[in-house]
mmCIF file of C-alpha atoms in Angstrom:
data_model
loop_
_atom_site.group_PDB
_atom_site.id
_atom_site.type_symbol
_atom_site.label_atom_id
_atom_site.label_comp_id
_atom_site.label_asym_id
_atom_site.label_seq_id
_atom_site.Cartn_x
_atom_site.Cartn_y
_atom_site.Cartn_z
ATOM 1 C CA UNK A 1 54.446 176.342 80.252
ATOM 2 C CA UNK A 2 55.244 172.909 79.009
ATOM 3 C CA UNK A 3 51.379 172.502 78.470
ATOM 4 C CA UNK A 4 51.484 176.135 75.918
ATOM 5 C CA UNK A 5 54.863 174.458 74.229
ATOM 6 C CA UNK A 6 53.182 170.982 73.383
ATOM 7 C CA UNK A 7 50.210 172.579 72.390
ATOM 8 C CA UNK A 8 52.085 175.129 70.122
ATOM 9 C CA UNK A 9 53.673 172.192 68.620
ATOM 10 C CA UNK A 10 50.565 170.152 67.826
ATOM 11 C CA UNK A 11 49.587 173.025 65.686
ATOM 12 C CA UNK A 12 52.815 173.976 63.664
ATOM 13 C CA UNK A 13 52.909 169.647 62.954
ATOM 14 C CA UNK A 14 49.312 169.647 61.647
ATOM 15 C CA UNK A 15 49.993 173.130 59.698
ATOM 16 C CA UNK A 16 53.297 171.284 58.732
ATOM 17 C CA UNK A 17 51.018 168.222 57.523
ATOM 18 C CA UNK A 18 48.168 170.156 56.021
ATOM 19 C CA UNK A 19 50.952 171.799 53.690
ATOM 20 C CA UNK A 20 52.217 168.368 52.205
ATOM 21 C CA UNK A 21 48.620 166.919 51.708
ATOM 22 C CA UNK A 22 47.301 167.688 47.785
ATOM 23 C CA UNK A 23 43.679 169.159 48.179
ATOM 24 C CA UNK A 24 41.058 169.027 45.308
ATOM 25 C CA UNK A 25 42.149 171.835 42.587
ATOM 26 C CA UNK A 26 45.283 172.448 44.392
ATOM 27 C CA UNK A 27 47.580 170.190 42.062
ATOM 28 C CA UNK A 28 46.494 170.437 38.347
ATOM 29 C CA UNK A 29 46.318 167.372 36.920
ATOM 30 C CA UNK A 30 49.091 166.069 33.726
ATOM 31 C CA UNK A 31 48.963 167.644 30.428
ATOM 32 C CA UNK A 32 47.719 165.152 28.163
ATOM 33 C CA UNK A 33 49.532 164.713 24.727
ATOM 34 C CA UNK A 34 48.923 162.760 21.633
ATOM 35 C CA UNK A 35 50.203 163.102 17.618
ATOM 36 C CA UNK A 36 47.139 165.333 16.918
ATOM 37 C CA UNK A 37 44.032 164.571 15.114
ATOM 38 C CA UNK A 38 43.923 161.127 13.218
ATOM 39 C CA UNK A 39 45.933 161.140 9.584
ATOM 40 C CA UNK A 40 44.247 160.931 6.418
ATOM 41 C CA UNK A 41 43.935 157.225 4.987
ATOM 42 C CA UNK A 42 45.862 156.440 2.217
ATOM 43 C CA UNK A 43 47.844 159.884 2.751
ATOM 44 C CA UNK A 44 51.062 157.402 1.751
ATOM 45 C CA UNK A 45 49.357 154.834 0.379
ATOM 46 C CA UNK A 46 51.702 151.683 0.306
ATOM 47 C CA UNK A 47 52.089 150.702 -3.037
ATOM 48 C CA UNK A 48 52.138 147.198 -1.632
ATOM 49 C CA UNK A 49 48.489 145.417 -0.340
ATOM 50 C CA UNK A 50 49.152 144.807 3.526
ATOM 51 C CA UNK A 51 47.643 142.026 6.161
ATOM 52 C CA UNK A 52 48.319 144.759 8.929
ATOM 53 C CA UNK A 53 50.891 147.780 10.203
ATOM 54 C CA UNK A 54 52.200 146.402 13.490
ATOM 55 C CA UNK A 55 54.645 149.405 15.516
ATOM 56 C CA UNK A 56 56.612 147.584 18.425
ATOM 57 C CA UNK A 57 58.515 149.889 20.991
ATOM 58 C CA UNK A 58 61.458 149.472 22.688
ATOM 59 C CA UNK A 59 60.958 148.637 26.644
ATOM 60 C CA UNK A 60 62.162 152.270 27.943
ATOM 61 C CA UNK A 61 59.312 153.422 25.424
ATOM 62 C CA UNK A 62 56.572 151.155 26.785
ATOM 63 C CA UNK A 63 55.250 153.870 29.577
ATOM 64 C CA UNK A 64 53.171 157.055 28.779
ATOM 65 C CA UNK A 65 55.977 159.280 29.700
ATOM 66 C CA UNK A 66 56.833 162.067 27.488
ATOM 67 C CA UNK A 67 61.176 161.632 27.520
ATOM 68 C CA UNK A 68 63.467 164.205 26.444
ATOM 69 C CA UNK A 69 67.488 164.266 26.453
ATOM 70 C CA UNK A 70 70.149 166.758 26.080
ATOM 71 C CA UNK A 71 72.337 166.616 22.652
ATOM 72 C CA UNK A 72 75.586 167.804 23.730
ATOM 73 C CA UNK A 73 75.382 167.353 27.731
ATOM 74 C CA UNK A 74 74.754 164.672 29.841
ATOM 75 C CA UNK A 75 74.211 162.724 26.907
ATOM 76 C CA UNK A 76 73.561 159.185 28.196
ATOM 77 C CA UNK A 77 70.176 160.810 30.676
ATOM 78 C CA UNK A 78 66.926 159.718 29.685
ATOM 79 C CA UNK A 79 64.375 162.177 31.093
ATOM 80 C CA UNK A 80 60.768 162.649 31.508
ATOM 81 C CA UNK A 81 58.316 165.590 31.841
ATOM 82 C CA UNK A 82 56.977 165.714 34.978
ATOM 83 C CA UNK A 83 53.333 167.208 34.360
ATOM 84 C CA UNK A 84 52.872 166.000 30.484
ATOM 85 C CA UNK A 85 52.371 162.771 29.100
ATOM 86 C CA UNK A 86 51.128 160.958 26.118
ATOM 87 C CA UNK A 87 47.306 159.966 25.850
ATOM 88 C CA UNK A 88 49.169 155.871 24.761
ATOM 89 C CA UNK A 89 52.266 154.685 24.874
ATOM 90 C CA UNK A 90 54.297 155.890 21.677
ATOM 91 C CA UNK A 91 54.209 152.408 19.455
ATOM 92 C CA UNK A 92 50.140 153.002 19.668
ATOM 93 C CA UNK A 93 50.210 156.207 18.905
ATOM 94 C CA UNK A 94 52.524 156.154 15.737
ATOM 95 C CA UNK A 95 50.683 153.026 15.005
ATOM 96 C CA UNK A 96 47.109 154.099 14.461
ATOM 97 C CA UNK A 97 48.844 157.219 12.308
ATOM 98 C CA UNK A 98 50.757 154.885 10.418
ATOM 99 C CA UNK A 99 48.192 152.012 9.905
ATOM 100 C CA UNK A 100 45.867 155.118 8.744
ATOM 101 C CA UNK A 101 48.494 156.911 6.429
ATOM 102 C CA UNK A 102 49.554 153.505 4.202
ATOM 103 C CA UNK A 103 45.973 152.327 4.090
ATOM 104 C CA UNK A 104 44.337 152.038 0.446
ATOM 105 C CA UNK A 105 46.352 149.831 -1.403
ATOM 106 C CA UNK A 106 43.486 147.514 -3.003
ATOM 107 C CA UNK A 107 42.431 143.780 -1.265
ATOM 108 C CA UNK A 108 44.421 142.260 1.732
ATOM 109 C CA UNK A 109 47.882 141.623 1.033
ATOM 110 C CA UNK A 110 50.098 138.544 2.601
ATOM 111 C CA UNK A 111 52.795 140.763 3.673
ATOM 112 C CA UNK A 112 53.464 142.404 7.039
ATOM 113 C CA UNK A 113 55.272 145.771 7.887
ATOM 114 C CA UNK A 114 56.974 145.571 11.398
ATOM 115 C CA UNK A 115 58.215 148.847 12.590
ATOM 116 C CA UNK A 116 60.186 148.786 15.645
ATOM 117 C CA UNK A 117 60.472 151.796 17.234
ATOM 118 C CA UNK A 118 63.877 152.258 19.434
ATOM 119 C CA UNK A 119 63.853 156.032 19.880
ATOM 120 C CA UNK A 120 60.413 158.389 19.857
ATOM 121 C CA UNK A 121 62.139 161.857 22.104
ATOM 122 C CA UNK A 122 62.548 165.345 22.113
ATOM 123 C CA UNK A 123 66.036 166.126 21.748
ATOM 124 C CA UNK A 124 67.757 169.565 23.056
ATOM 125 C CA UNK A 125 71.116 171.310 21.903
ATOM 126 C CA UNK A 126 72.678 173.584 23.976
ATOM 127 C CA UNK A 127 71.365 176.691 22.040
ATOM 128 C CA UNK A 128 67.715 175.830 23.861
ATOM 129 C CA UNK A 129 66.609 174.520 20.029
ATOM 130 C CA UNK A 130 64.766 171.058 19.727
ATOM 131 C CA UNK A 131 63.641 168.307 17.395
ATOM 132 C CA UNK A 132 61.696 165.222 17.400
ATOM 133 C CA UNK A 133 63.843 162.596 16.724
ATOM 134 C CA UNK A 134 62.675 158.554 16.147
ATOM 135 C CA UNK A 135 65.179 156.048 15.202
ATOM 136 C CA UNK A 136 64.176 152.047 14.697
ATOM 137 C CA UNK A 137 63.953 149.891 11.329
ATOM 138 C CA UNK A 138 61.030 148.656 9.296
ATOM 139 C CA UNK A 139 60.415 144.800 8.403
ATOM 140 C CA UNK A 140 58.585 143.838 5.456
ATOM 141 C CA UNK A 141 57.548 140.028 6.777
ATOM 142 C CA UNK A 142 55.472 137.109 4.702
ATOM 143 C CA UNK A 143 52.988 134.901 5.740
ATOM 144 C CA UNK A 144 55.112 133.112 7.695
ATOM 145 C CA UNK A 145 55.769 134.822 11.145
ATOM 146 C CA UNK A 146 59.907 133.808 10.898
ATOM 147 C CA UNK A 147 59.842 135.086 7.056
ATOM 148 C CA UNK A 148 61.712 138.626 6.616
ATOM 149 C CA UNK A 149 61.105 139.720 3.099
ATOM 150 C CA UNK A 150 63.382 142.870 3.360
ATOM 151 C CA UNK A 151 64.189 145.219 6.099
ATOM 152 C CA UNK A 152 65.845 148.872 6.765
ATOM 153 C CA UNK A 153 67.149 151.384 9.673
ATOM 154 C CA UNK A 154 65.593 154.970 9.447
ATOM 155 C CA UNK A 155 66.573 157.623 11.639
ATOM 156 C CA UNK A 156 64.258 160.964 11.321
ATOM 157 C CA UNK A 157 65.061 164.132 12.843
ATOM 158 C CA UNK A 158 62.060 167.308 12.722
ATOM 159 C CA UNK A 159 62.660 170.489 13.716
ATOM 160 C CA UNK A 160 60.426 171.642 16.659
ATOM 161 C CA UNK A 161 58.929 175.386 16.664
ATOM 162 C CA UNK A 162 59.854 176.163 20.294
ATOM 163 C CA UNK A 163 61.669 174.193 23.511
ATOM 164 C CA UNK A 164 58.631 172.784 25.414
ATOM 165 C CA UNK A 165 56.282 169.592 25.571
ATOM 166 C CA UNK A 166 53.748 170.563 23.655
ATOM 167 C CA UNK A 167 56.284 171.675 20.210
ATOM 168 C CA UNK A 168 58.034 168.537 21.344
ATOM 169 C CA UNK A 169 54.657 166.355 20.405
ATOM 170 C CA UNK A 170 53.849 168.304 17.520
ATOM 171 C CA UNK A 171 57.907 167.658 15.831
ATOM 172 C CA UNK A 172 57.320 164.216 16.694
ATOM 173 C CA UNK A 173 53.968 163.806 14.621
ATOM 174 C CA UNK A 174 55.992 165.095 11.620
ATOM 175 C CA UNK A 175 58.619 162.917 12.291
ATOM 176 C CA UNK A 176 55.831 160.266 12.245
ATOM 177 C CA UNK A 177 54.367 161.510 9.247
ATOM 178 C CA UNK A 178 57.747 160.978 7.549
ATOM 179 C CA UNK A 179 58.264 157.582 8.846
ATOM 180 C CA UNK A 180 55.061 156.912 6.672
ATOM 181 C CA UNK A 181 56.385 158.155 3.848
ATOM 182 C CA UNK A 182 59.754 156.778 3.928
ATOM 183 C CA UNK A 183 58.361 153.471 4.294
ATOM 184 C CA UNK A 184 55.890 153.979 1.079
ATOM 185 C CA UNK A 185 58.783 154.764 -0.709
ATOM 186 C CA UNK A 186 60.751 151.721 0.489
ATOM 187 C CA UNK A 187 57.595 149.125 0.204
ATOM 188 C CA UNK A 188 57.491 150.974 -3.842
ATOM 189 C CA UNK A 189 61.041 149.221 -4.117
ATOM 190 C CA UNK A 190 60.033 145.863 -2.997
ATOM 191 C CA UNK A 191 58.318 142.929 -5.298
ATOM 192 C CA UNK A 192 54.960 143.210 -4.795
ATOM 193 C CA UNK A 193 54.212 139.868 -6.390
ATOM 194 C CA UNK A 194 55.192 138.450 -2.775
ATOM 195 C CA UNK A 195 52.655 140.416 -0.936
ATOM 196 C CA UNK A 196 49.601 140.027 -3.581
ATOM 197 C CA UNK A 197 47.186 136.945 -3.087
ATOM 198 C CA UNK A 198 46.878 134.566 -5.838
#
């Protein structure tokens, strides 16, 4: 009898382990995101001649994790998607859109724009309605790495077409695409005698 129970409990503790291994095909692998296909250069063109487009994120940004927070509840949770993710980490991503958007302006110019990204999330209200929301400031630098020619906050909020990861990345590509032209706007404001060689 004691023989039957031990042997009756081998088998339930390998069925038991069996269950908790992952097999091949049995967990599908992460949803893999990105801002869609590449932007069209010069699609806002700085009006200013740039060295380079440099997009620096904040350290709770520096993962692949696709994050997402609550508007109205629990408002100080930063959370993550379990089975989607983004393809880079979000400064690359909004950097090769941005470095491709503001492209065109004619020759190399001595100026640098810094954007420092603090905030690249989906954001839910309580109705189950989302946006993309980024948040960080743009620096228009000189030749000098200490020189700061001008600088501004922008805070961008894009409506997403439904509550999930996938409407989530698309909201945040507008919001992207609107950082771009923001910042043409802005660099249209600045002295562009600064940035030109001669």
């Amino acid at each position: 009898m004691y023989r039957i129970f031990l042997t009756a409990l081998s088998i339930s503790l390998i069925a038991l382990a069996s269950g908790c291994v992952s097999r091949p095909g049995e967990t599908g692998a992460a949803i893999v995101h990105d801002l869609g296909l590449p932007a069209t250069p010069g699609s806002a063109m700085s009006p200013l001649p740039l060295r380079r487009v440099e997009v620096i994120g904040a350290p709770a940004l520096s993962g692949l994790a696709m994050q997402y927070r609550y508007a109205e509840d629990q408002t100080t949770r930063r959370l993550s998607y379990a089975d989607n993710r983004w393809s880079a980490t979000p400064a690359q991503l909004v950097e090769s859109q941005l470095a491709r958007m503001l492209s065109g302006a004619a020759g190399v110019g001595r100026c640098k724009l810094t954007v420092k990204l603090d905030e690249f999330v989906q954001v839910f209200a309580r109705d189950g309605s989302s946006i993309g929301y980024a948040a960080g400031s743009m620096v228009l630098g000189g030749e000098r790495a200490d020189e700061v020619l001008a600088q501004k906050a922008f805070e961008i909020r894009n409506a997403a077409t439904s509550a999930d990861p996938s409407a989530g990345a698309l909201a945040l590509r507008g919001a992207t695409e609107r950082i771009a032209k923001d910042a043409a706007t802005w660099l249209a404001a600045q002295d562009a005698k600064r940035c030109t060689p001669g």
